[in-house]
XYZ file of C-alpha atoms in Angstrom:
322
model
C -11.404 -31.537 -13.664
C -11.110 -32.067 -9.929
C -13.054 -29.860 -7.531
C -11.230 -27.845 -4.857
C -10.581 -29.693 -1.615
C -13.191 -28.733 0.989
C -12.030 -26.786 4.034
C -12.186 -29.223 6.976
C -14.613 -28.510 9.784
C -13.023 -26.522 12.572
C -11.980 -28.605 15.566
C -10.736 -26.700 18.621
C -8.826 -29.794 19.699
C -7.104 -30.441 16.333
C -5.571 -27.196 15.178
C -3.909 -26.852 11.774
C -0.128 -26.771 11.622
C 1.585 -23.397 11.292
C 5.318 -24.090 11.161
C 7.283 -21.078 10.010
C 4.665 -18.597 11.201
C 5.347 -15.996 13.897
C 2.502 -14.914 16.188
C 2.648 -12.135 18.791
C 0.214 -12.317 21.726
C 0.017 -9.204 23.888
C -0.528 -10.061 27.531
C 0.411 -13.641 26.715
C 1.807 -14.242 30.186
C -1.531 -14.612 31.998
C -5.275 -15.126 31.700
C -6.860 -15.691 28.317
C -3.701 -14.501 26.581
C -1.706 -17.304 28.178
C -4.087 -19.945 26.817
C -4.096 -18.321 23.372
C -0.299 -18.603 23.404
C -0.316 -22.175 24.725
C -2.790 -23.368 22.105
C -1.061 -21.566 19.237
C 2.296 -23.006 20.312
C 0.951 -26.512 19.642
C 0.761 -25.661 15.912
C 4.534 -25.447 15.515
C 4.514 -21.666 15.072
C 6.876 -19.346 16.920
C 4.933 -17.580 19.666
C 6.094 -14.275 21.099
C 4.647 -13.239 24.444
C 4.320 -9.474 24.808
C 4.550 -8.702 28.521
C 5.579 -5.810 30.739
C 6.602 -8.232 33.517
C 9.717 -10.261 32.679
C 9.308 -12.708 35.561
C 5.712 -13.511 34.626
C 6.708 -13.985 31.009
C 9.430 -16.444 32.039
C 6.937 -18.397 34.138
C 4.460 -18.516 31.260
C 7.107 -19.755 28.829
C 8.172 -22.476 31.251
C 4.558 -23.592 31.637
C 3.990 -23.720 27.871
C 7.196 -25.694 27.306
C 6.205 -28.192 29.984
C 2.900 -28.881 28.206
C 3.913 -28.520 24.556
C 7.089 -30.471 23.729
C 9.288 -28.526 21.354
C 7.299 -25.322 21.762
C 8.905 -22.331 20.083
C 8.123 -19.531 22.490
C 9.926 -16.382 23.540
C 9.067 -13.045 25.079
C 9.513 -9.339 24.461
C 8.961 -6.536 26.905
C 5.781 -4.699 25.987
C 4.158 -1.914 28.016
C 1.061 -0.642 26.240
C 0.631 2.094 28.842
C 3.937 3.650 27.774
C 3.447 4.762 24.176
C 7.015 6.020 23.517
C 8.416 2.623 24.548
C 6.569 0.941 21.681
C 9.053 2.366 19.191
C 11.499 -0.415 20.120
C 9.064 -3.310 19.715
C 9.771 -4.057 16.035
C 13.498 -4.475 16.637
C 12.954 -6.591 19.758
C 10.788 -9.053 17.816
C 13.858 -10.017 15.757
C 11.826 -11.113 12.758
C 11.341 -9.836 9.222
C 7.647 -10.680 9.181
C 4.737 -11.187 11.560
C 1.939 -13.545 10.556
C -0.483 -12.476 13.280
C -0.814 -10.309 16.340
C -3.444 -10.969 18.986
C -4.350 -7.741 20.768
C -5.277 -9.372 24.070
C -3.570 -7.463 26.889
C -5.790 -5.264 29.000
C -6.289 -3.441 32.261
C -9.567 -3.796 34.174
C -10.156 -1.704 37.285
C -13.102 -2.428 39.538
C -13.117 0.698 41.672
C -12.198 4.387 41.625
C -10.124 6.475 41.722
C -9.514 7.305 38.084
C -5.886 6.626 37.105
C -3.736 7.787 34.216
C -0.848 6.341 32.234
C 2.489 8.134 32.179
C 1.306 9.712 28.906
C -1.667 11.279 30.705
C -4.390 8.976 29.322
C -7.068 7.278 31.428
C -5.400 3.971 32.180
C -7.946 1.562 30.677
C -8.623 3.581 27.515
C -4.922 4.395 27.235
C -3.747 0.802 27.621
C -6.522 -1.276 26.090
C -7.268 0.917 23.089
C -4.597 3.566 22.493
C -1.747 1.172 23.322
C -2.934 -1.374 20.767
C -3.713 1.353 18.218
C -0.140 2.651 18.491
C 1.343 -0.849 18.550
C -0.454 -1.701 15.298
C 1.099 1.339 13.646
C 4.539 0.086 14.654
C 3.844 -3.473 13.498
C 2.293 -2.763 10.104
C 5.544 -3.169 8.119
C 6.106 -6.617 9.653
C 2.477 -7.622 9.096
C 2.560 -6.420 5.491
C 5.665 -8.525 4.878
C 3.647 -11.696 5.586
C 1.556 -13.154 2.756
C -1.788 -13.000 4.622
C -1.338 -11.639 8.136
C -4.100 -11.406 10.738
C -4.666 -8.660 13.290
C -6.961 -10.127 15.945
C -8.497 -7.709 18.436
C -9.932 -9.247 21.602
C -12.919 -7.203 22.688
C -15.389 -7.988 25.442
C -18.994 -9.080 25.800
C -19.229 -6.198 28.288
C -18.906 -3.802 25.339
C -22.222 -4.971 23.891
C -24.235 -2.840 26.296
C -21.899 0.183 26.188
C -21.819 3.211 23.913
C -18.892 5.564 23.332
C -19.015 9.177 24.473
C -16.830 10.738 21.801
C -16.702 13.978 23.780
C -15.411 12.204 26.897
C -13.367 9.245 25.632
C -11.109 9.349 28.678
C -13.862 9.611 31.297
C -12.670 12.972 32.576
C -16.157 14.287 33.305
C -17.858 11.109 34.492
C -15.673 8.210 35.601
C -17.149 4.845 36.530
C -14.608 2.047 36.478
C -16.659 -0.796 35.013
C -18.274 1.442 32.419
C -14.897 2.892 31.421
C -13.541 -0.630 31.005
C -16.461 -1.633 28.783
C -16.015 1.481 26.683
C -12.284 0.909 26.315
C -13.008 -2.568 24.931
C -15.719 -1.155 22.689
C -13.179 1.327 21.330
C -10.856 -1.587 20.543
C -13.620 -3.344 18.642
C -14.490 -0.227 16.630
C -10.800 0.081 15.811
C -10.488 -3.522 14.645
C -13.418 -3.174 12.253
C -12.394 0.258 10.965
C -8.856 -0.996 10.424
C -10.147 -3.792 8.212
C -12.176 -1.347 6.124
C -9.029 0.687 5.540
C -6.977 -2.411 4.745
C -9.548 -3.479 2.147
C -9.584 -0.005 0.581
C -5.789 -0.131 0.314
C -5.890 -3.572 -1.296
C -3.850 -5.055 1.545
C -3.558 -8.813 2.094
C -3.622 -8.239 5.874
C -6.983 -8.836 7.568
C -8.314 -7.419 10.836
C -10.722 -9.610 12.821
C -12.566 -8.839 16.060
C -13.345 -11.486 18.672
C -14.702 -11.607 22.178
C -14.205 -14.367 24.758
C -17.679 -14.431 26.305
C -17.722 -14.978 30.058
C -14.549 -16.367 31.607
C -13.838 -17.198 35.249
C -10.581 -18.142 36.960
C -12.499 -20.716 39.007
C -13.413 -22.608 35.815
C -9.889 -22.409 34.409
C -7.529 -25.397 34.709
C -4.355 -24.918 36.712
C -1.147 -23.878 35.009
C 1.200 -23.357 37.966
C 2.683 -20.922 38.666
C 0.751 -18.906 36.043
C -2.620 -19.936 37.479
C -3.518 -22.282 40.333
C -7.140 -23.348 40.756
C -8.183 -24.441 44.216
C -10.595 -27.357 44.626
C -13.011 -25.226 46.641
C -13.133 -22.557 43.971
C -13.842 -25.147 41.299
C -16.724 -26.697 43.228
C -18.178 -23.309 44.103
C -18.174 -22.220 40.479
C -19.857 -25.365 39.152
C -23.306 -23.740 38.740
C -21.743 -20.872 36.771
C -20.411 -23.361 34.227
C -23.917 -23.554 32.768
C -23.516 -19.999 31.459
C -19.820 -19.111 31.374
C -16.496 -20.898 30.921
C -12.848 -21.029 31.852
C -10.164 -18.938 30.240
C -8.799 -21.917 28.328
C -12.004 -22.169 26.270
C -12.461 -18.383 26.203
C -9.239 -18.365 24.149
C -10.864 -20.342 21.324
C -12.328 -17.431 19.285
C -8.941 -15.681 19.119
C -7.126 -18.898 18.213
C -9.590 -19.617 15.427
C -9.312 -16.040 14.130
C -5.547 -16.511 13.803
C -5.584 -19.945 12.161
C -8.806 -20.676 10.311
C -8.555 -19.904 6.564
C -12.355 -19.503 6.491
C -12.217 -16.460 8.792
C -12.376 -13.143 6.947
C -11.429 -9.601 7.844
C -14.189 -7.435 9.273
C -15.887 -10.363 10.991
C -16.861 -10.743 14.659
C -16.335 -14.093 16.387
C -17.404 -15.238 19.842
C -18.606 -18.283 21.812
C -21.519 -20.234 20.379
C -23.847 -20.455 23.406
C -25.499 -17.106 24.142
C -22.229 -15.395 23.260
C -20.913 -16.526 26.660
C -19.476 -20.019 26.328
C -18.760 -22.827 23.892
C -16.993 -23.326 20.594
C -16.312 -20.239 18.456
C -18.693 -19.057 15.751
C -19.114 -15.995 13.589
C -21.583 -13.475 14.988
C -23.479 -10.687 13.291
C -21.579 -7.469 13.963
C -23.394 -5.688 16.779
C -25.580 -2.866 15.477
C -23.709 -0.067 17.249
C -20.358 -1.423 16.032
C -21.587 -1.048 12.454
C -21.703 2.765 12.809
C -18.826 3.824 10.569
C -19.223 7.509 11.447
C -18.365 6.794 15.082
C -15.505 4.514 14.018
C -14.047 7.263 11.831
C -14.267 9.875 14.582
C -12.644 7.480 17.051
C -9.864 6.750 14.537
C -9.170 10.452 14.081
C -9.161 11.053 17.843
C -6.800 8.097 18.346
C -4.406 9.522 15.753
C -4.398 12.846 17.592
C -3.813 11.220 20.983
C -0.977 8.947 19.847
C 0.581 10.963 16.996
C 0.444 7.686 15.048
C -1.821 5.948 12.567
C -1.680 2.343 11.316
C -0.770 2.623 7.629
C -2.647 -0.029 5.605
C -0.016 0.112 2.871
C 3.417 0.617 4.475
C 6.827 -0.249 3.064
C 6.781 -4.067 3.324
C 10.448 -4.096 4.333
C 10.592 -3.268 8.071
C 14.258 -2.396 7.813
C 13.693 0.439 5.363
C 11.399 3.395 4.911
């Protein structure tokens, strides 16, 4: 009796093939999301860029096609800050199943004043967390129609030092831009882990994985004109930082592995190998505060109230019915 074939060691430069799969990358037109999309496109899968800016999406697709011959890439308009608009996303994807979604898009403000989405939510919490929470609810039928779909939530190393204030999720009483950003990413990570617990309870074949990219700088990121152009001076000036952090092309690796690697399991946390800031992706121990299921449950309930939606772990698998 032959033994099962061993799973090959993961190689970031030799990704497994994924022909026939469909992957959605939110914010796939720029930054880390662009490199997630570019790398996934090399597997033969169909990549859908979710972007609120049509021109930027077109530029990103042109760049990917110039680097990946035969790339199957297209775009859909996606504005996570406009919750009602998400009701049209499933139809615009023009597919009967979705093999993975990478929740990558995000807003990061450096300075006051506090801003709100058109739905009245603080813009970072509303976009980064509530937008992806609501989007997942819309996508669940398509994800459930795939044999083993992945929901990959891209958090942030900045969330490691933050804690949620469940009585002030939208920073109405005390707004500090960088802290609110970190908390919005922490909320995403709580959501990704809580979602997987609910998927497991429902007996779903869909898995939810949380990743973070470590530290990523534009100045360490290779040029992809017109999506990103790195100046020589910026590259030289950032050389010392390369000892601790990385470019956005390598910061994409944890998300790419979470989509493709059959060894990755739901409920796991993945990040860069070296100090959690740079290097090849590895599984990390779930941060102690992220393991608090009571907070995750309260955040889930609050998110349901704020969006009038909830991702259903066991929806009708046919997205055209029910």
